[in-house]
C-alpha cells in the first residue's frame, strides 16, 4: 500500500491518532509529520516521521513524493484562541496550508484526504441547541472562518476534481496524552490536570457556559470510520456534526468533586475565550453522521471522567505537585 501522512502529529489528536493508524496499517505505513513542535518520543520510535510546513507548497509536495504517500490526515491547524492572538498565522496555516494540502493531493493522485472541522465553524446566529448539520454558520473567529473555508473547498475539490475529501465537525476534545493549549475548550482538559496536581482550578469560562465535548477515543474512531465509509452512502462529505455529550464548567467540577471530594473551582473570566464560547453551539445534532456512516459515540461523561482521572494520575505520578490528590475510581452511577 501507499503510505499515510498525518500532519499535526505532535498535536492533541495527531499524537493519539498516529499509534492507532500504525496498529491498523503497520508502523512503516504511517508517517508522522510535525512542525515547530517536537514529536512525542513514542511516535519517533515506532515508525517514520518527518517535518513539514504545510504553508510551504513545495516542501509539502516533496514530502508526499519522497514518502510515497497515498492518503493524508491533515490535522495541523491554529486553534481558536491562538488564532485570535495571531490571525495572520491562522490564515497562513489554516487557509493557505489547507489549499496547499488539497492541491498537492490533487497533483499526486492521493486517494483520500481527511480533515477535521469544528464547532467553531458555527457562529452567534446558529441555533444553539441540537444544532442541525445544515444551518446558518457565519463564524466570527479566524479559526472558524478557516474551518468554513475548509468544508467548502473540500466539497469543491470533491465535485470538481473527484478528490475524496472527508471531514467531521468536532466538539471540544478531552484527552490526557497531549494537553491542548491553543483553544477555547481546553479548560475541560486543564481542569483534570489541576484537580490532580492542586485540587483546585480557576476557570476562564463562566460557570454556566455549556459546550459540546467528546472523549479522544471517540474522536479517533470518528476519523477512522468516516475514512472507511462507503462513498456512495455519503450525502455530506466534509462537514458532519459528531456529538457525544455537553456540560458546563460547574457541572464538570461537580463530576470531578464526586471523585475527588476536596476539589474546588473558582472563576476568572477571559473575555476573549468567553466571547468565542458564547458564539458556539451548546449541543449538536449528529443524525447525518449516524445515518450516512453509522456514527455512534462509545464514551459518556462519567466514563470519560473516570478514565481521565485514572490515566492522568498515572501520567502525573512522581512529578512535582503542590498538593497531591489520590484518585481512586468510583463505580459508575447506575452500573
Ligand atoms: N477545541 C477547539 C478550540 O477550542 C474547537 O475546535 O479551539
Tab-separated table of C-alpha atoms and ligand atoms in Angstrom:
chain	number	residue	atom	x	y	z
A	1	UNK	CA	0.000	0.000	0.000
A	2	UNK	CA	0.935	3.639	-0.347
A	3	UNK	CA	1.629	5.285	2.977
A	4	UNK	CA	-0.447	7.604	5.161
A	5	UNK	CA	0.784	11.080	6.121
A	6	UNK	CA	-0.506	12.662	9.345
A	7	UNK	CA	0.164	16.406	9.586
A	8	UNK	CA	-0.031	17.969	13.049
A	9	UNK	CA	1.139	14.653	14.509
A	10	UNK	CA	2.507	16.350	17.640
A	11	UNK	CA	-0.890	17.842	18.413
A	12	UNK	CA	-3.669	16.701	20.705
A	13	UNK	CA	-5.420	14.493	18.122
A	14	UNK	CA	-2.384	13.578	15.998
A	15	UNK	CA	-0.391	12.173	18.906
A	16	UNK	CA	-3.216	9.691	19.580
A	17	UNK	CA	-4.324	9.009	16.007
A	18	UNK	CA	-0.854	8.001	14.736
A	19	UNK	CA	-0.406	4.998	17.100
A	20	UNK	CA	-3.886	3.678	16.197
A	21	UNK	CA	-3.264	4.081	12.453
A	22	UNK	CA	0.092	2.292	12.885
A	23	UNK	CA	-1.683	-0.538	14.671
A	24	UNK	CA	-4.185	-0.866	11.812
A	25	UNK	CA	-1.951	-0.283	8.780
A	26	UNK	CA	1.536	-1.201	10.060
A	27	UNK	CA	4.173	1.047	11.660
A	28	UNK	CA	6.114	1.641	8.426
A	29	UNK	CA	2.995	2.786	6.582
A	30	UNK	CA	2.149	5.814	8.726
A	31	UNK	CA	4.404	8.891	8.516
A	32	UNK	CA	4.056	11.326	11.437
A	33	UNK	CA	4.696	14.932	10.379
A	34	UNK	CA	5.270	17.742	12.842
A	35	UNK	CA	6.317	21.369	12.513
A	36	UNK	CA	7.823	23.655	15.169
A	37	UNK	CA	6.881	21.236	17.960
A	38	UNK	CA	8.904	18.138	18.834
A	39	UNK	CA	7.035	14.932	18.093
A	40	UNK	CA	6.313	12.702	21.100
A	41	UNK	CA	9.131	10.156	21.587
A	42	UNK	CA	6.845	7.139	21.096
A	43	UNK	CA	5.885	8.374	17.610
A	44	UNK	CA	9.535	8.813	16.600
A	45	UNK	CA	10.467	5.392	17.959
A	46	UNK	CA	7.606	3.388	16.493
A	47	UNK	CA	7.676	4.493	12.840
A	48	UNK	CA	8.674	7.020	10.173
A	49	UNK	CA	8.459	10.728	10.909
A	50	UNK	CA	9.304	13.994	9.231
A	51	UNK	CA	8.940	17.755	9.480
A	52	UNK	CA	6.699	19.671	7.132
A	53	UNK	CA	5.432	23.225	6.983
A	54	UNK	CA	2.025	22.937	5.308
A	55	UNK	CA	2.165	26.623	4.406
A	56	UNK	CA	5.060	25.745	2.031
A	57	UNK	CA	3.622	24.077	-1.098
A	58	UNK	CA	6.956	22.769	-2.407
A	59	UNK	CA	8.045	21.295	0.914
A	60	UNK	CA	4.715	19.522	1.240
A	61	UNK	CA	4.834	18.253	-2.356
A	62	UNK	CA	8.383	16.909	-1.834
A	63	UNK	CA	7.418	15.078	1.367
A	64	UNK	CA	4.382	13.480	-0.315
A	65	UNK	CA	6.568	12.227	-3.190
A	66	UNK	CA	9.559	11.114	-1.080
A	67	UNK	CA	7.404	9.221	1.377
A	68	UNK	CA	5.171	7.607	-1.256
A	69	UNK	CA	2.022	8.982	0.359
A	70	UNK	CA	-1.421	7.806	-0.780
A	71	UNK	CA	-3.635	9.186	1.965
A	72	UNK	CA	-3.492	12.263	4.212
A	73	UNK	CA	-4.924	13.029	7.648
A	74	UNK	CA	-4.488	16.786	7.717
A	75	UNK	CA	-4.606	17.799	11.382
A	76	UNK	CA	-2.263	20.779	11.610
A	77	UNK	CA	-4.216	23.890	12.465
A	78	UNK	CA	-4.030	27.017	14.614
A	79	UNK	CA	-6.919	26.718	17.098
A	80	UNK	CA	-9.455	29.340	18.124
A	81	UNK	CA	-7.767	31.222	20.981
A	82	UNK	CA	-4.286	31.290	19.431
A	83	UNK	CA	-5.876	32.257	16.115
A	84	UNK	CA	-7.355	35.370	17.727
A	85	UNK	CA	-3.917	36.298	19.123
A	86	UNK	CA	-2.339	35.808	15.713
A	87	UNK	CA	-4.911	35.923	12.888
A	88	UNK	CA	-2.179	36.200	10.225
A	89	UNK	CA	-0.631	32.917	11.325
A	90	UNK	CA	-4.062	31.265	11.496
A	91	UNK	CA	-4.757	32.462	7.955
A	92	UNK	CA	-1.411	31.201	6.628
A	93	UNK	CA	-1.645	27.760	8.236
A	94	UNK	CA	-5.384	27.078	8.184
A	95	UNK	CA	-6.313	28.620	4.836
A	96	UNK	CA	-3.009	28.699	2.917
A	97	UNK	CA	-1.949	25.328	4.317
A	98	UNK	CA	-5.303	23.734	3.567
A	99	UNK	CA	-5.215	24.945	-0.037
A	100	UNK	CA	-1.691	23.500	-0.376
A	101	UNK	CA	-2.752	20.148	1.044
A	102	UNK	CA	-5.664	19.875	-1.388
A	103	UNK	CA	-3.577	20.997	-4.376
A	104	UNK	CA	-0.721	18.628	-3.549
A	105	UNK	CA	-3.257	15.823	-3.037
A	106	UNK	CA	-4.819	16.563	-6.424
A	107	UNK	CA	-1.419	16.641	-8.131
A	108	UNK	CA	-0.196	13.364	-6.599
A	109	UNK	CA	-3.258	11.136	-7.059
A	110	UNK	CA	-3.903	10.970	-3.326
A	111	UNK	CA	-6.841	8.634	-2.782
A	112	UNK	CA	-8.284	10.314	0.326
A	113	UNK	CA	-7.842	13.427	2.489
A	114	UNK	CA	-9.380	13.521	5.970
A	115	UNK	CA	-9.606	16.893	7.708
A	116	UNK	CA	-11.362	17.671	10.984
A	117	UNK	CA	-13.628	20.695	11.084
A	118	UNK	CA	-15.048	22.071	14.328
A	119	UNK	CA	-17.973	23.581	16.214
A	120	UNK	CA	-16.009	26.780	15.539
A	121	UNK	CA	-17.489	26.678	12.014
A	122	UNK	CA	-20.717	27.936	13.623
A	123	UNK	CA	-21.415	31.452	14.885
A	124	UNK	CA	-23.708	33.563	17.036
A	125	UNK	CA	-26.661	33.318	14.609
A	126	UNK	CA	-26.527	29.496	14.548
A	127	UNK	CA	-29.286	27.728	16.556
A	128	UNK	CA	-27.503	26.773	19.784
A	129	UNK	CA	-29.404	23.711	20.963
A	130	UNK	CA	-29.252	20.490	18.960
A	131	UNK	CA	-27.542	22.458	16.180
A	132	UNK	CA	-28.525	20.953	12.805
A	133	UNK	CA	-25.885	19.712	10.390
A	134	UNK	CA	-27.018	22.173	7.723
A	135	UNK	CA	-27.746	25.602	9.155
A	136	UNK	CA	-26.543	29.217	9.398
A	137	UNK	CA	-22.775	29.328	10.074
A	138	UNK	CA	-21.185	32.826	9.968
A	139	UNK	CA	-18.335	32.295	12.490
A	140	UNK	CA	-16.533	35.358	13.898
A	141	UNK	CA	-13.089	33.869	14.610
A	142	UNK	CA	-10.272	33.389	12.089
A	143	UNK	CA	-10.188	29.722	13.089
A	144	UNK	CA	-13.929	29.375	12.452
A	145	UNK	CA	-13.719	31.204	9.124
A	146	UNK	CA	-10.893	28.876	8.071
A	147	UNK	CA	-12.993	25.852	9.022
A	148	UNK	CA	-15.934	27.007	6.874
A	149	UNK	CA	-13.492	27.615	4.018
A	150	UNK	CA	-12.083	24.125	4.545
A	151	UNK	CA	-15.518	22.484	4.485
A	152	UNK	CA	-16.467	24.334	1.303
A	153	UNK	CA	-13.158	23.948	-0.521
A	154	UNK	CA	-13.051	20.235	0.336
A	155	UNK	CA	-16.530	19.802	-1.134
A	156	UNK	CA	-15.454	21.827	-4.192
A	157	UNK	CA	-12.371	19.649	-4.821
A	158	UNK	CA	-14.534	16.561	-4.498
A	159	UNK	CA	-17.080	17.798	-7.045
A	160	UNK	CA	-14.641	19.433	-9.442
A	161	UNK	CA	-11.588	17.154	-9.253
A	162	UNK	CA	-13.020	13.933	-7.805
A	163	UNK	CA	-10.680	14.204	-4.800
A	164	UNK	CA	-12.111	12.183	-1.897
A	165	UNK	CA	-12.086	14.803	0.890
A	166	UNK	CA	-13.945	13.962	4.118
A	167	UNK	CA	-14.343	15.642	7.492
A	168	UNK	CA	-16.219	15.776	10.780
A	169	UNK	CA	-17.069	18.818	12.889
A	170	UNK	CA	-15.539	18.028	16.247
A	171	UNK	CA	-16.781	19.430	19.542
A	172	UNK	CA	-14.142	20.116	22.227
A	173	UNK	CA	-11.903	17.064	22.568
A	174	UNK	CA	-10.862	15.812	26.005
A	175	UNK	CA	-7.704	13.710	26.345
A	176	UNK	CA	-4.799	13.002	28.696
A	177	UNK	CA	-1.819	12.290	26.410
A	178	UNK	CA	-1.099	15.721	24.869
A	179	UNK	CA	-2.515	18.762	26.618
A	180	UNK	CA	-4.107	21.299	24.227
A	181	UNK	CA	-3.314	24.932	24.971
A	182	UNK	CA	-4.453	26.978	21.979
A	183	UNK	CA	-8.220	26.515	22.036
A	184	UNK	CA	-11.321	27.647	23.877
A	185	UNK	CA	-12.499	24.226	25.027
A	186	UNK	CA	-9.099	23.419	26.621
A	187	UNK	CA	-10.390	24.210	30.125
A	188	UNK	CA	-12.105	20.810	30.063
A	189	UNK	CA	-8.659	19.178	29.921
A	190	UNK	CA	-6.767	21.632	32.157
A	191	UNK	CA	-9.332	21.151	34.939
A	192	UNK	CA	-8.310	17.486	35.268
A	193	UNK	CA	-4.585	18.332	35.437
A	194	UNK	CA	-5.205	20.947	38.105
A	195	UNK	CA	-7.616	18.737	40.051
A	196	UNK	CA	-4.914	16.093	40.372
A	197	UNK	CA	-1.995	18.465	40.938
A	198	UNK	CA	-3.557	21.114	43.167
A	199	UNK	CA	-7.142	20.153	43.977
A	200	UNK	CA	-8.262	23.481	42.551
A	201	UNK	CA	-8.984	25.017	39.152
A	202	UNK	CA	-9.616	28.610	38.092
A	203	UNK	CA	-11.873	28.565	35.037
A	204	UNK	CA	-11.567	31.156	32.289
A	205	UNK	CA	-15.134	30.384	31.169
A	206	UNK	CA	-18.239	31.230	33.209
A	207	UNK	CA	-19.795	28.520	35.396
A	208	UNK	CA	-22.825	28.112	33.117
A	209	UNK	CA	-21.118	28.035	29.697
A	210	UNK	CA	-22.364	24.856	28.043
A	211	UNK	CA	-20.339	23.383	25.170
A	212	UNK	CA	-20.409	20.069	23.331
A	213	UNK	CA	-17.441	17.793	24.088
A	214	UNK	CA	-16.102	14.331	23.240
A	215	UNK	CA	-13.517	11.916	24.645
A	216	UNK	CA	-10.481	11.249	22.443
A	217	UNK	CA	-11.135	7.536	21.702
A	218	UNK	CA	-14.418	8.547	20.061
A	219	UNK	CA	-12.714	11.339	18.083
A	220	UNK	CA	-10.150	8.892	16.698
A	221	UNK	CA	-12.908	6.397	15.918
A	222	UNK	CA	-14.881	9.079	14.052
A	223	UNK	CA	-11.939	9.905	11.770
A	224	UNK	CA	-11.156	6.264	11.046
A	225	UNK	CA	-14.779	5.212	10.494
A	226	UNK	CA	-15.537	8.154	8.218
A	227	UNK	CA	-12.467	7.302	6.152
A	228	UNK	CA	-13.719	3.739	5.703
A	229	UNK	CA	-17.346	4.677	5.000
A	230	UNK	CA	-18.928	3.690	1.695
A	231	UNK	CA	-18.606	6.766	-0.520
A	232	UNK	CA	-21.929	6.091	-2.240
A	233	UNK	CA	-23.797	6.457	1.053
A	234	UNK	CA	-22.366	9.902	1.824
A	235	UNK	CA	-24.627	12.857	1.073
A	236	UNK	CA	-22.406	15.159	3.118
A	237	UNK	CA	-18.597	14.881	2.827
A	238	UNK	CA	-16.607	17.466	4.739
A	239	UNK	CA	-18.972	18.748	7.420
A	240	UNK	CA	-20.515	16.008	9.562
A	241	UNK	CA	-21.559	17.075	13.067
A	242	UNK	CA	-20.438	14.426	15.572
A	243	UNK	CA	-21.584	14.587	19.195
A	244	UNK	CA	-21.051	12.773	22.481
A	245	UNK	CA	-22.078	14.944	25.491
A	246	UNK	CA	-22.326	18.569	26.666
A	247	UNK	CA	-21.564	20.175	30.039
A	248	UNK	CA	-20.708	23.445	31.766
A	249	UNK	CA	-17.579	24.155	33.860
A	250	UNK	CA	-19.651	23.941	37.038
A	251	UNK	CA	-21.185	20.586	36.030
A	252	UNK	CA	-17.758	19.188	35.177
A	253	UNK	CA	-16.457	20.444	38.538
A	254	UNK	CA	-19.323	18.555	40.272
A	255	UNK	CA	-18.406	15.373	38.423
A	256	UNK	CA	-14.764	15.734	39.461
A	257	UNK	CA	-15.800	16.507	43.055
A	258	UNK	CA	-17.753	13.230	43.196
A	259	UNK	CA	-14.403	11.538	42.621
A	260	UNK	CA	-12.061	13.991	44.416
A	261	UNK	CA	-14.201	15.392	47.251
A	262	UNK	CA	-11.721	18.169	48.140
A	263	UNK	CA	-11.760	19.641	44.633
A	264	UNK	CA	-12.719	23.320	44.344
A	265	UNK	CA	-13.273	25.660	41.393
A	266	UNK	CA	-13.410	29.426	41.018
A	267	UNK	CA	-13.777	31.697	38.014
A	268	UNK	CA	-11.640	34.410	36.416
A	269	UNK	CA	-13.194	35.075	33.045
A	270	UNK	CA	-11.105	35.572	29.920
A	271	UNK	CA	-13.336	37.844	27.806
A	272	UNK	CA	-11.858	36.637	24.504
A	273	UNK	CA	-12.399	32.945	25.105
A	274	UNK	CA	-15.771	33.617	26.774
A	275	UNK	CA	-16.960	35.510	23.667
A	276	UNK	CA	-15.778	32.658	21.449
A	277	UNK	CA	-17.554	30.050	23.597
A	278	UNK	CA	-20.743	32.142	23.659
A	279	UNK	CA	-20.792	32.104	19.846
A	280	UNK	CA	-20.659	28.282	19.607
A	281	UNK	CA	-23.395	25.620	19.851
A	282	UNK	CA	-24.361	24.113	23.201
A	283	UNK	CA	-25.234	20.751	21.692
A	284	UNK	CA	-25.028	19.175	18.242
A	285	UNK	CA	-27.432	17.128	16.142
A	286	UNK	CA	-25.327	14.373	14.557
A	287	UNK	CA	-28.100	12.438	12.804
A	288	UNK	CA	-26.471	12.889	9.355
A	289	UNK	CA	-23.292	11.113	10.557
A	290	UNK	CA	-25.400	8.393	12.200
A	291	UNK	CA	-27.434	7.803	9.045
A	292	UNK	CA	-24.720	8.123	6.412
A	293	UNK	CA	-21.852	6.184	8.032
A	294	UNK	CA	-23.125	4.657	11.260
A	295	UNK	CA	-21.511	7.100	13.718
A	296	UNK	CA	-22.183	6.450	17.413
A	297	UNK	CA	-20.025	7.502	20.400
A	298	UNK	CA	-18.893	4.878	22.934
A	299	UNK	CA	-17.988	7.183	25.840
A	300	UNK	CA	-20.321	9.149	28.109
A	301	UNK	CA	-19.363	11.910	30.532
A	302	UNK	CA	-18.998	9.736	33.653
A	303	UNK	CA	-16.897	7.104	31.881
A	304	UNK	CA	-14.691	9.832	30.434
A	305	UNK	CA	-14.157	11.435	33.871
A	306	UNK	CA	-13.184	8.082	35.421
A	307	UNK	CA	-10.752	7.288	32.631
A	308	UNK	CA	-9.210	10.783	32.547
A	309	UNK	CA	-8.518	10.767	36.285
A	310	UNK	CA	-7.086	7.273	36.196
A	311	UNK	CA	-4.795	7.867	33.178
A	312	UNK	CA	-3.717	11.362	34.216
A	313	UNK	CA	-2.993	10.282	37.783
A	314	UNK	CA	-0.617	7.660	36.396
A	315	UNK	CA	0.937	10.142	33.962
A	316	UNK	CA	1.492	12.774	36.647
A	317	UNK	CA	2.582	10.359	39.383
A	318	UNK	CA	6.115	11.098	40.502
A	319	UNK	CA	6.059	14.598	39.020
A	320	UNK	CA	6.329	17.537	41.349
A	321	UNK	CA	2.917	18.547	42.655
A	322	UNK	CA	1.923	21.297	45.044
A	323	UNK	CA	-0.754	19.315	46.861
A	324	UNK	CA	-1.069	15.725	45.637
A	325	UNK	CA	-4.510	14.185	45.378
A	326	UNK	CA	-5.108	10.476	45.485
A	327	UNK	CA	-7.651	9.239	42.990
A	328	UNK	CA	-9.498	6.001	43.402
A	329	UNK	CA	-12.142	5.248	40.763
A	330	UNK	CA	-15.723	5.057	41.961
A	331	UNK	CA	-18.228	2.828	40.238
A	332	UNK	CA	-20.356	4.473	37.594
A	333	UNK	CA	-23.793	5.560	38.715
A	334	UNK	CA	-26.446	3.141	37.579
A	335	UNK	CA	-23.938	0.473	36.507
B	1	LIG	N1	-11.217	22.755	20.501
B	1	LIG	C1	-11.211	23.802	19.532
B	1	LIG	C2	-10.953	25.124	20.136
B	1	LIG	O1	-11.338	25.305	21.266
B	1	LIG	C3	-12.514	23.822	18.801
B	1	LIG	O2	-12.384	23.105	17.646
B	1	LIG	O3	-10.418	25.960	19.502
